[in-house]
Coordinates of C-alpha atoms and ligand atoms in Angstrom, one line a residue:
M1 CA 0.1 -0.1 0.4
L2 CA 3.0 2.2 0.8
I3 CA 4.6 1.8 -2.5
D4 CA 1.3 2.0 -4.0
N5 CA 0.6 5.6 -2.5
A6 CA 4.0 7.0 -3.1
V7 CA 3.9 5.7 -7.0
T8 CA 0.5 7.4 -6.8
G9 CA 2.3 10.5 -5.3
F10 CA 5.0 10.7 -7.9
R11 CA 2.8 10.7 -10.5
Q12 CA 0.2 13.5 -9.4
R13 CA 3.2 15.7 -8.6
N14 CA 5.1 14.2 -11.9
T15 CA 1.0 15.7 -14.2
R16 CA 1.2 18.3 -12.3
Q17 CA 4.5 20.3 -12.9
D18 CA 5.2 19.1 -16.5
T19 CA 1.3 20.5 -16.8
E20 CA 2.2 23.8 -14.5
K21 CA 5.3 24.4 -17.2
G22 CA 3.0 23.6 -20.1
K23 CA 3.5 20.3 -21.4
T24 CA 2.0 17.0 -21.1
S25 CA 3.7 14.9 -19.0
D26 CA 5.4 11.4 -20.8
I27 CA 3.4 9.4 -17.5
I28 CA 0.2 10.8 -18.9
K29 CA 1.6 10.1 -23.1
P30 CA -1.2 7.5 -24.0
E31 CA 1.6 5.7 -25.8
N32 CA 3.1 5.2 -22.3
K33 CA 0.1 4.7 -20.4
Q34 CA -0.1 1.1 -21.9
K35 CA 3.1 0.0 -20.9
P36 CA 3.5 -3.2 -18.3
S37 CA 4.5 -2.0 -14.6
V38 CA 8.1 -3.5 -14.7
I39 CA 6.6 -4.7 -11.6
N40 CA 4.7 -7.7 -11.7
W41 CA 1.6 -6.9 -9.0
A42 CA -1.0 -9.4 -9.0
S43 CA 1.6 -12.0 -8.4
L44 CA 3.5 -10.4 -5.9
R45 CA -0.4 -9.9 -4.1
E46 CA -1.2 -13.7 -5.0
N47 CA 2.4 -14.4 -3.1
K48 CA 1.9 -12.4 -0.2
A49 CA -2.4 -13.9 0.4
K50 CA -0.5 -17.1 0.1
H51 CA 2.2 -16.7 2.7
D52 CA 0.1 -15.0 4.8
A53 CA -2.3 -18.2 4.2
M54 CA 0.6 -19.9 6.3
K55 CA 2.4 -17.5 8.4
W56 CA -1.1 -18.0 9.8
A57 CA -2.7 -21.2 9.5
G58 CA -3.8 -23.5 12.6
L59 CA -4.6 -20.1 15.1
P60 CA -7.4 -21.0 17.7
P61 CA -10.1 -19.1 16.3
I62 CA -11.1 -15.8 18.2
E63 CA -14.2 -14.7 20.3
K64 CA -14.7 -11.1 20.4
N65 CA -18.9 -10.4 20.7
F66 CA -19.3 -10.3 24.5
Y67 CA -22.2 -6.8 24.7
R68 CA -25.4 -7.5 25.9
E69 CA -27.1 -4.1 25.3
S70 CA -28.9 -3.7 29.1
S71 CA -32.9 -2.9 28.8
R72 CA -32.0 0.6 30.2
T73 CA -29.6 1.3 27.3
A74 CA -32.0 0.0 24.5
S75 CA -34.8 1.7 25.7
M76 CA -33.2 5.1 25.3
S77 CA -34.8 7.1 23.0
Q78 CA -33.0 8.9 19.7
E79 CA -33.4 12.6 21.4
E80 CA -31.9 10.8 25.0
V81 CA -29.1 9.3 23.2
E82 CA -27.6 12.9 21.6
L83 CA -28.8 14.7 24.9
W84 CA -26.3 12.3 26.5
R85 CA -23.0 13.1 24.4
K86 CA -23.8 16.3 23.6
E87 CA -24.0 16.8 27.0
N88 CA -21.4 14.4 27.9
N89 CA -18.5 16.5 26.1
N90 CA -19.7 16.8 23.6
I91 CA -19.4 12.5 22.1
M92 CA -19.1 12.4 18.0
C93 CA -19.6 8.7 16.9
D94 CA -18.7 7.5 12.9
D95 CA -18.5 4.3 11.3
L96 CA -15.3 4.3 9.0
K97 CA -16.4 1.2 7.4
E98 CA -16.5 1.5 4.0
G99 CA -19.7 0.8 2.2
E100 CA -23.2 0.7 3.9
K101 CA -22.8 1.5 7.3
R102 CA -23.8 0.0 10.6
C103 CA -25.2 1.0 13.5
I104 CA -24.0 2.9 16.7
P105 CA -24.9 1.6 20.1
N106 CA -26.1 3.7 22.2
P107 CA -23.8 5.3 24.7
V108 CA -24.1 3.0 28.3
C109 CA -25.3 5.7 30.8
R110 CA -23.8 3.4 34.2
F111 CA -21.0 1.2 34.6
E112 CA -24.1 -1.8 35.4
D113 CA -25.6 -1.6 32.1
V114 CA -22.2 -3.0 30.3
F115 CA -20.8 -4.3 33.7
D116 CA -23.1 -6.3 34.9
D117 CA -22.2 -9.7 34.6
Y118 CA -18.7 -9.1 35.2
P119 CA -19.2 -8.7 39.2
D120 CA -15.4 -8.7 39.7
I121 CA -15.4 -5.9 37.6
M122 CA -18.1 -3.9 39.6
A123 CA -16.5 -4.9 42.2
N124 CA -13.6 -2.7 41.5
I125 CA -14.9 0.8 39.9
R126 CA -17.2 -0.1 43.8
K127 CA -13.9 0.5 45.1
V128 CA -12.5 2.9 44.2
G129 CA -15.7 5.3 44.5
F130 CA -16.5 6.3 40.6
Q131 CA -19.4 7.7 39.9
K132 CA -20.4 7.4 36.5
P133 CA -18.9 6.2 32.7
T134 CA -16.6 8.7 31.2
P135 CA -17.5 10.3 27.8
I136 CA -15.1 8.0 26.2
Q137 CA -16.0 4.9 28.3
S138 CA -19.4 5.6 28.0
Q139 CA -19.4 5.1 24.1
A140 CA -16.7 3.3 23.8
W141 CA -17.3 0.4 26.1
P142 CA -20.4 -0.9 23.3
I143 CA -18.7 -0.4 20.4
I144 CA -16.0 -2.4 21.7
L145 CA -17.6 -4.9 23.8
Q146 CA -19.4 -6.1 20.6
G147 CA -15.6 -6.4 19.0
M148 CA -15.4 -3.8 16.4
D149 CA -11.6 -2.0 15.9
L150 CA -12.4 1.4 17.4
I151 CA -10.0 4.6 16.8
G152 CA -10.6 6.9 20.6
I153 CA -9.9 10.6 19.9
A154 CA -9.8 11.8 23.2
Q155 CA -7.5 14.5 25.7
T156 CA -5.6 12.2 28.1
G157 CA -6.6 11.9 31.6
T158 CA -10.5 11.4 30.0
G159 CA -10.2 8.0 31.5
K160 CA -9.5 6.7 28.2
T161 CA -7.0 3.8 29.7
L162 CA -9.6 2.2 31.7
A163 CA -12.2 2.6 28.1
Y164 CA -10.0 0.3 26.5
L165 CA -8.5 -1.4 29.5
M166 CA -12.0 -3.2 31.1
P167 CA -13.2 -4.4 27.0
G168 CA -9.7 -5.4 27.3
F169 CA -9.7 -7.8 30.2
I170 CA -13.2 -9.3 29.2
H171 CA -12.0 -10.1 25.7
L172 CA -8.9 -11.9 27.5
T173 CA -10.9 -14.0 30.3
S174 CA -13.5 -14.9 27.4
Q175 CA -11.7 -16.4 24.8
P176 CA -12.3 -20.4 23.7
L177 CA -8.8 -20.5 24.0
S178 CA -8.4 -20.5 27.8
R179 CA -5.3 -19.0 29.6
D180 CA -3.4 -20.9 30.3
Q181 CA -3.4 -23.1 27.1
R182 CA -2.0 -19.9 25.0
E183 CA 1.4 -19.3 23.6
G184 CA 1.8 -16.5 24.5
P185 CA 0.3 -13.0 26.0
G186 CA -3.5 -11.9 24.7
M187 CA -3.2 -8.8 24.9
L188 CA -0.3 -5.7 23.4
V189 CA -0.9 -2.7 24.3
L190 CA 1.8 -0.1 22.8
A191 CA 2.2 3.8 24.5
P192 CA 4.7 6.0 23.6
T193 CA 6.5 6.4 26.8
R194 CA 7.9 4.2 30.0
E195 CA 6.0 6.6 32.2
L196 CA 2.8 6.4 30.1
A197 CA 3.4 2.5 30.3
L198 CA 4.1 2.4 33.0
Q199 CA 0.9 4.4 34.6
V200 CA -1.5 2.8 31.9
E201 CA 0.5 -0.6 33.2
A202 CA -0.6 0.8 37.1
E203 CA -4.4 0.7 35.7
C204 CA -4.3 -2.1 34.6
L205 CA -2.5 -4.0 38.2
K206 CA -5.4 -1.6 40.2
Y207 CA -8.3 -2.9 38.6
T208 CA -7.8 -6.1 37.5
F209 CA -9.5 -9.4 37.4
E210 CA -9.6 -13.1 37.2
G211 CA -5.6 -12.9 38.1
I212 CA -4.8 -11.2 34.7
K213 CA -1.3 -10.4 34.7
S214 CA 0.9 -7.8 33.7
V215 CA 3.7 -6.8 32.5
C216 CA 5.6 -3.6 31.2
I217 CA 8.5 -3.9 29.1
Y218 CA 10.2 0.1 27.8
G219 CA 13.8 1.2 27.7
G220 CA 16.1 2.2 30.3
G221 CA 13.7 -1.1 32.5
N222 CA 15.6 -4.1 33.4
R223 CA 16.4 -6.6 30.3
R224 CA 16.8 -9.7 31.5
G225 CA 13.5 -8.7 34.6
Q226 CA 11.0 -8.2 31.4
I227 CA 12.9 -11.0 29.9
D228 CA 12.1 -13.2 33.2
V229 CA 8.6 -12.0 33.1
I230 CA 7.1 -12.7 29.9
T231 CA 8.8 -15.7 30.4
K232 CA 7.2 -17.0 32.4
G233 CA 4.0 -16.7 30.9
V234 CA 1.7 -13.2 31.3
D235 CA -2.0 -12.0 29.7
V236 CA -0.8 -8.5 29.5
V237 CA 2.3 -6.5 27.8
I238 CA 1.9 -2.7 28.2
A239 CA 5.7 -2.0 25.8
T240 CA 7.0 1.3 24.3
P241 CA 8.3 0.4 20.3
G242 CA 11.7 0.3 21.1
R243 CA 12.3 -2.0 23.6
L244 CA 9.4 -4.6 22.5
N245 CA 11.0 -4.5 19.2
D246 CA 13.9 -5.2 20.7
L247 CA 12.8 -8.3 22.2
Q248 CA 10.8 -9.6 20.0
M249 CA 13.8 -9.8 17.0
N250 CA 15.7 -11.8 19.7
N251 CA 12.9 -14.8 20.2
F252 CA 12.3 -13.4 24.2
I253 CA 8.8 -12.8 22.8
N254 CA 5.6 -14.0 20.8
L255 CA 3.2 -11.9 19.5
R256 CA 1.4 -14.8 17.4
S257 CA -0.8 -15.2 20.4
I258 CA -2.0 -11.3 20.9
T259 CA -6.0 -11.1 19.9
Y260 CA -6.6 -7.9 21.4
L261 CA -4.2 -5.1 20.5
V262 CA -4.0 -1.3 21.7
L263 CA -2.2 1.9 20.0
D264 CA -2.1 4.2 23.0
E265 CA -1.6 8.1 21.7
A266 CA -0.5 7.2 18.2
D267 CA -0.5 11.0 17.6
R268 CA 2.1 10.6 20.2
M269 CA 4.4 7.2 19.4
L270 CA 4.1 9.1 15.7
D271 CA 5.7 12.1 16.4
M272 CA 8.5 10.0 18.1
G273 CA 9.2 8.3 15.8
F274 CA 7.9 4.8 16.7
E275 CA 6.8 4.3 13.1
P276 CA 8.9 1.7 11.7
Q277 CA 9.3 -0.2 15.2
I278 CA 5.0 -0.6 15.4
M279 CA 5.5 -2.3 12.0
K280 CA 7.5 -4.5 13.0
I281 CA 6.4 -5.5 15.3
L282 CA 2.5 -5.6 13.5
I283 CA 4.0 -7.9 11.3
D284 CA 3.8 -10.7 14.0
V285 CA 0.5 -9.5 15.0
R286 CA -2.8 -11.4 13.4
P287 CA -4.3 -9.8 11.2
D288 CA -7.7 -10.9 12.6
R289 CA -7.0 -9.7 15.9
Q290 CA -8.9 -6.6 17.5
T291 CA -7.6 -2.8 17.4
V292 CA -8.5 0.1 19.8
M293 CA -5.9 2.9 18.8
T294 CA -5.9 6.0 20.6
S295 CA -4.6 9.5 19.8
A296 CA -4.9 13.6 21.4
T297 CA -5.3 14.3 18.0
W298 CA -6.0 13.6 14.2
P299 CA -3.9 14.9 12.4
D300 CA -3.2 12.9 8.8
G301 CA -0.5 10.4 9.8
V302 CA -2.7 8.8 12.5
R303 CA -5.3 9.0 9.9
R304 CA -2.6 6.9 7.9
L305 CA -1.9 4.5 10.9
A306 CA -5.4 3.7 11.3
K307 CA -6.0 2.5 7.6
S308 CA -3.1 0.8 7.8
Y309 CA -3.7 -1.0 11.3
L310 CA -7.1 -1.7 12.1
K311 CA -10.2 -3.0 10.2
N312 CA -14.2 -0.5 9.7
P313 CA -12.8 0.3 12.5
M314 CA -15.6 3.3 14.5
I315 CA -14.7 6.7 15.7
V316 CA -15.3 7.8 19.2
Y317 CA -14.7 11.9 19.3
V318 CA -14.8 13.6 22.8
G319 CA -14.5 17.1 23.2
T320 CA -14.0 18.9 19.2
L321 CA -11.2 17.3 17.2
D322 CA -10.0 20.7 16.9
L323 CA -7.9 22.3 19.8
T324 CA -10.2 22.1 23.1
A325 CA -7.7 22.9 25.6
V326 CA -9.1 21.7 29.2
N327 CA -11.9 23.8 30.5
T328 CA -11.7 23.1 34.2
V329 CA -8.0 25.1 33.9
E330 CA -7.4 28.8 34.7
Q331 CA -4.5 29.6 32.0
R332 CA -3.2 33.0 32.5
V333 CA -0.6 35.1 30.1
I334 CA 2.0 37.1 30.8
V335 CA 3.7 38.4 28.6
I336 CA 7.7 39.0 29.7
T337 CA 11.2 39.4 28.5
E338 CA 13.8 36.8 28.8
E339 CA 15.9 38.2 31.5
E340 CA 12.7 39.1 33.9
K341 CA 11.2 35.0 34.4
K342 CA 13.5 33.5 37.1
A343 CA 12.7 36.5 39.5
F344 CA 8.6 36.1 38.1
M345 CA 9.0 32.4 39.2
Q346 CA 10.4 33.0 42.0
D347 CA 7.6 35.3 43.3
F348 CA 4.9 33.5 42.2
I349 CA 6.3 30.2 43.6
G350 CA 6.9 32.1 47.2
S351 CA 3.2 33.1 46.5
L352 CA 2.0 29.3 46.9
N353 CA -0.3 27.2 49.3
P354 CA 1.9 25.1 51.1
K355 CA -1.1 22.6 49.5
D356 CA 0.0 22.9 45.9
K357 CA 1.8 21.1 43.6
V358 CA 3.3 22.7 40.8
I359 CA 4.8 21.0 36.9
V360 CA 7.4 23.6 35.5
F361 CA 8.0 23.0 32.6
V362 CA 10.9 23.5 30.6
G363 CA 12.2 23.8 26.6
K364 CA 15.9 22.7 27.2
K365 CA 17.4 19.3 29.5
M366 CA 19.7 22.1 30.8
R367 CA 17.3 24.1 31.8
A368 CA 15.4 21.9 33.8
D369 CA 19.1 21.2 35.4
D370 CA 19.6 24.5 36.0
L371 CA 15.6 25.9 37.1
A372 CA 16.3 22.0 39.8
S373 CA 19.3 23.0 41.3
D374 CA 18.4 26.8 42.6
F375 CA 15.7 25.2 44.0
G376 CA 17.7 23.2 45.6
L377 CA 20.1 26.2 46.8
Q378 CA 16.9 27.8 48.3
G379 CA 16.9 24.8 49.8
I380 CA 13.1 24.1 47.9
P381 CA 12.7 20.0 48.1
V382 CA 11.8 19.8 44.2
Q383 CA 12.5 17.4 41.6
S384 CA 13.8 17.3 37.6
L385 CA 12.3 14.9 35.0
H386 CA 13.9 14.5 31.8
G387 CA 15.1 12.5 29.1
D388 CA 19.0 12.4 30.3
R389 CA 18.3 11.2 33.4
E390 CA 18.4 7.3 34.3
Q391 CA 15.3 5.9 34.0
C392 CA 15.5 4.7 37.7
D393 CA 15.6 8.6 38.4
R394 CA 13.0 9.8 36.9
E395 CA 10.7 6.8 38.1
Q396 CA 11.7 8.4 41.4
A397 CA 11.4 12.1 40.5
L398 CA 7.9 11.2 39.7
D399 CA 7.6 9.1 42.4
D400 CA 8.4 11.7 45.3
F401 CA 5.8 14.2 42.8
K402 CA 2.9 11.8 42.9
T403 CA 3.2 10.6 46.8
G404 CA 3.9 14.8 47.8
K405 CA 7.5 13.9 49.1
V406 CA 7.8 17.0 47.0
R407 CA 5.5 19.1 45.4
I408 CA 7.7 20.9 42.4
L409 CA 8.6 19.2 39.5
V410 CA 10.4 20.3 36.6
A411 CA 10.2 18.4 33.6
T412 CA 10.4 18.8 29.7
D413 CA 7.9 17.6 28.0
L414 CA 8.7 14.4 28.7
A415 CA 5.8 14.4 31.1
S416 CA 3.0 17.4 28.9
R417 CA 1.3 13.9 27.4
G418 CA 0.0 10.7 29.4
L419 CA 0.9 11.5 32.7
D420 CA -1.6 11.2 36.1
V421 CA -1.0 13.3 38.7
H422 CA -4.2 13.7 40.1
D423 CA -3.9 16.9 43.0
I424 CA -1.3 19.2 40.3
T425 CA -2.8 22.5 41.1
Y426 CA -0.7 24.3 38.9
V427 CA 1.1 24.4 35.8
F428 CA 4.0 27.1 35.2
N429 CA 5.1 27.2 32.0
F430 CA 9.0 28.5 32.0
D431 CA 9.5 28.3 28.7
F432 CA 6.6 28.4 25.9
P433 CA 6.1 24.9 24.3
R434 CA 7.6 23.9 20.0
N435 CA 3.8 24.3 19.4
I436 CA 0.1 25.2 20.6
E437 CA -0.9 20.8 20.7
E438 CA 2.2 20.5 23.0
Y439 CA 0.7 23.3 25.1
V440 CA -3.1 22.1 24.8
H441 CA -1.1 18.6 26.8
R442 CA 1.2 20.5 28.7
V443 CA -2.0 22.8 30.5
G444 CA -4.3 19.6 30.8
R445 CA -1.8 18.0 33.5
T446 CA -3.9 20.0 36.0
G447 CA -7.6 20.2 36.3
R448 CA -7.6 15.9 36.3
A449 CA -10.0 13.6 37.0
G450 CA -13.2 16.7 36.9
R451 CA -10.5 19.3 39.5
T452 CA -10.3 22.5 38.8
G453 CA -6.8 24.0 38.0
K454 CA -4.6 27.2 37.1
A455 CA -2.2 27.4 34.6
V456 CA 0.3 30.1 34.2
T457 CA 2.4 30.8 31.5
L458 CA 5.3 33.0 30.5
V459 CA 5.7 34.3 27.0
T460 CA 8.7 35.8 24.9
K461 CA 9.3 37.9 22.2
D462 CA 10.6 34.6 20.8
D463 CA 7.6 33.1 20.5
W464 CA 5.4 35.2 18.2
R465 CA 5.0 33.3 16.0
V466 CA 2.1 31.0 18.4
A467 CA 0.6 34.4 19.5
S468 CA -2.6 33.9 17.2
E469 CA -3.1 30.8 18.2
L470 CA -2.2 30.5 21.6
I471 CA -4.8 33.5 21.8
E472 CA -7.6 31.6 20.0
I473 CA -7.5 28.4 22.5
L474 CA -7.4 31.1 24.9
E475 CA -10.9 32.8 23.7
R476 CA -12.6 29.7 23.3
A477 CA -11.9 29.0 26.8
N478 CA -13.4 32.2 27.7
Q479 CA -9.5 32.7 29.0
V480 CA -8.5 36.8 29.3
V481 CA -6.7 37.4 26.1
P482 CA -3.3 40.1 27.1
T483 CA -3.4 43.2 25.1
E484 CA 0.9 43.0 24.5
L485 CA 0.5 39.5 23.0
I486 CA -2.4 40.8 20.3
A487 CA -0.2 42.8 19.7
M488 CA 2.6 40.8 19.4
A489 CA 0.3 38.5 17.0
E490 CA 0.0 41.4 15.0
R491 CA 3.5 42.4 14.8
Y492 CA 3.8 38.8 13.5
K493 CA 1.5 38.7 11.2
Q494 CA 3.0 42.3 9.9
F495 CA 6.8 40.9 9.8
Q496 CA 4.8 37.9 8.1
I497 CA 3.5 41.2 5.4
R498 CA 6.6 42.5 4.7
K499 CA 8.7 39.3 4.5
E500 CA 6.5 37.9 2.2
F501 CA 6.5 41.7 -0.1
A502 CA 9.8 42.0 0.6
K503 CA 10.1 38.1 -1.7
D504 CA 7.9 40.0 -4.2
I505 CA 9.7 42.2 -4.9
R506 CA 12.5 40.1 -5.1
R507 CA 11.8 37.8 -8.0
P508 CA 12.2 38.0 -11.3
Q509 CA 10.1 40.0 -12.8
R510 CA 8.4 38.3 -15.1
K511 CA 8.0 38.9 -18.9
P512 CA 4.7 39.8 -20.4
P513 CA 3.6 37.8 -22.9
K514 CA 4.0 38.6 -26.1
Ligands
AMP601 P1 -6.9 8.0 31.9 O1 -7.4 9.7 30.5 O2 -6.6 7.4 31.3 O3 -5.3 8.8 31.8 O4 -7.2 8.4 33.1 C1 -7.3 9.3 34.1 C2 -8.0 8.8 35.8 O5 -8.9 8.8 35.2 C3 -7.7 7.8 36.3 O6 -6.4 7.8 37.1 C4 -8.0 7.3 36.1 O7 -8.7 6.3 37.3 C5 -9.7 8.0 36.6 N1 -10.6 7.4 36.1 C6 -10.9 6.7 35.2 N2 -11.9 6.3 35.0 C7 -12.9 6.9 35.2 C8 -14.6 7.8 36.1 N3 -14.8 6.6 35.4 N4 -14.5 8.3 37.0 C9 -14.0 8.8 37.5 N5 -12.7 8.7 37.2 C10 -12.4 7.9 36.3

């Protein structure tokens, strides 16, 4: 498919360029149109189909549909369904199957509507005291439990992990082939960062039932220990793509037994350049599996991934598809000079209550170390999190912050997504992030699980490129937009106009047509 796309793209580009130049491309000249392709696609496809049939022969059947719609869910009127979706972060669903569309199931409004047959799951939910399914859960559960592939577009902190884990547990424990007869794990969750992978593992341990065993595999962790756990037999593997690919290539893990696959935070995995590893991993996962993919955004790369690895999926969006900063967060933006930043931060830290918990985001690892040592010198307990720290130090930093041993964490964007610490009261953006998407992710570290939070963001003249996008985000979330920020956006606009104008002047003047 990739080759097909590349060839089509090449043809289109050539045609466009040549048409622009006023000549006809060789490729579309009639005499060249009929030329037989150098590559015999038909035979290649036939061979691939034969190879696939051989490769996957003899696999046990998969059971996928475990959904029994409750009478309450079934009796919801169309108006009730629409109202529920509207009031729950404006849930939107679509069936991406080509041809005749399937019926989108009604959302489930209570846990009992979906897990009544699974008392252990219900007991776990009662134990933690959740009140009702989150929007993504209410719509994703009936879809996934019917065995369909699903794409969930939801911000982190919306309960997306349990949205795929709970049906995954049911899927795992209800297969025709029992767990001890299986020759490897049944569920695989691929996650972009070690931190997220560990967090998914923590959720998995908290809510697991029927003794499901899981392992978390990530680069930097103890490789030998991870191999030992796998070889003893596990049901769920939660992994970052790099380390899993390493273990797979060295035959420490058998992925043929996976029947339930999750690609968590797909957009982030693509941003981190994991696509080649994902491709290699998925070659060994049976194609008739069930696949769930989550992503905070829906850019072209993620759409392509979905097209390649999911079959006739349904898609559930929670919130709008464009960037909507979490509306439970009060966002303050301060336009400042680079030199004034440290003093401003000192004042801010000095004004905090003992109960506040702050994550300070910076742009560079060195800056994180620099600020952390400044705090250290003043006797303020602090931890730092960035990619140059040893894995055990990163875990310790996170743990200290979670447990409240330190109330300030200085971090790079490594922590901007996925990090789930409930009681962060402030996000302090010391440096503005690379792009506006990252801003939204950072802000989402506070105001989690129904709480409110605050974000303070320092913006300098060097950040003028993002000023107008930031204004849009602030306006959409009904936040105050500083006049300096508006002026900055205007200056950038003028600068762009001048640049275009200068380019036009430099461009050689075309000769007028004769
Ligand atoms: P996630 O989006 O998966 O990172 O989840 C964010 C947090 O929400 C996690 O700590 C979950 O334990 C919590 N959570 C998941 N489902 C619910 C629910 N139905 N009600 C309240 N909190 C939930």
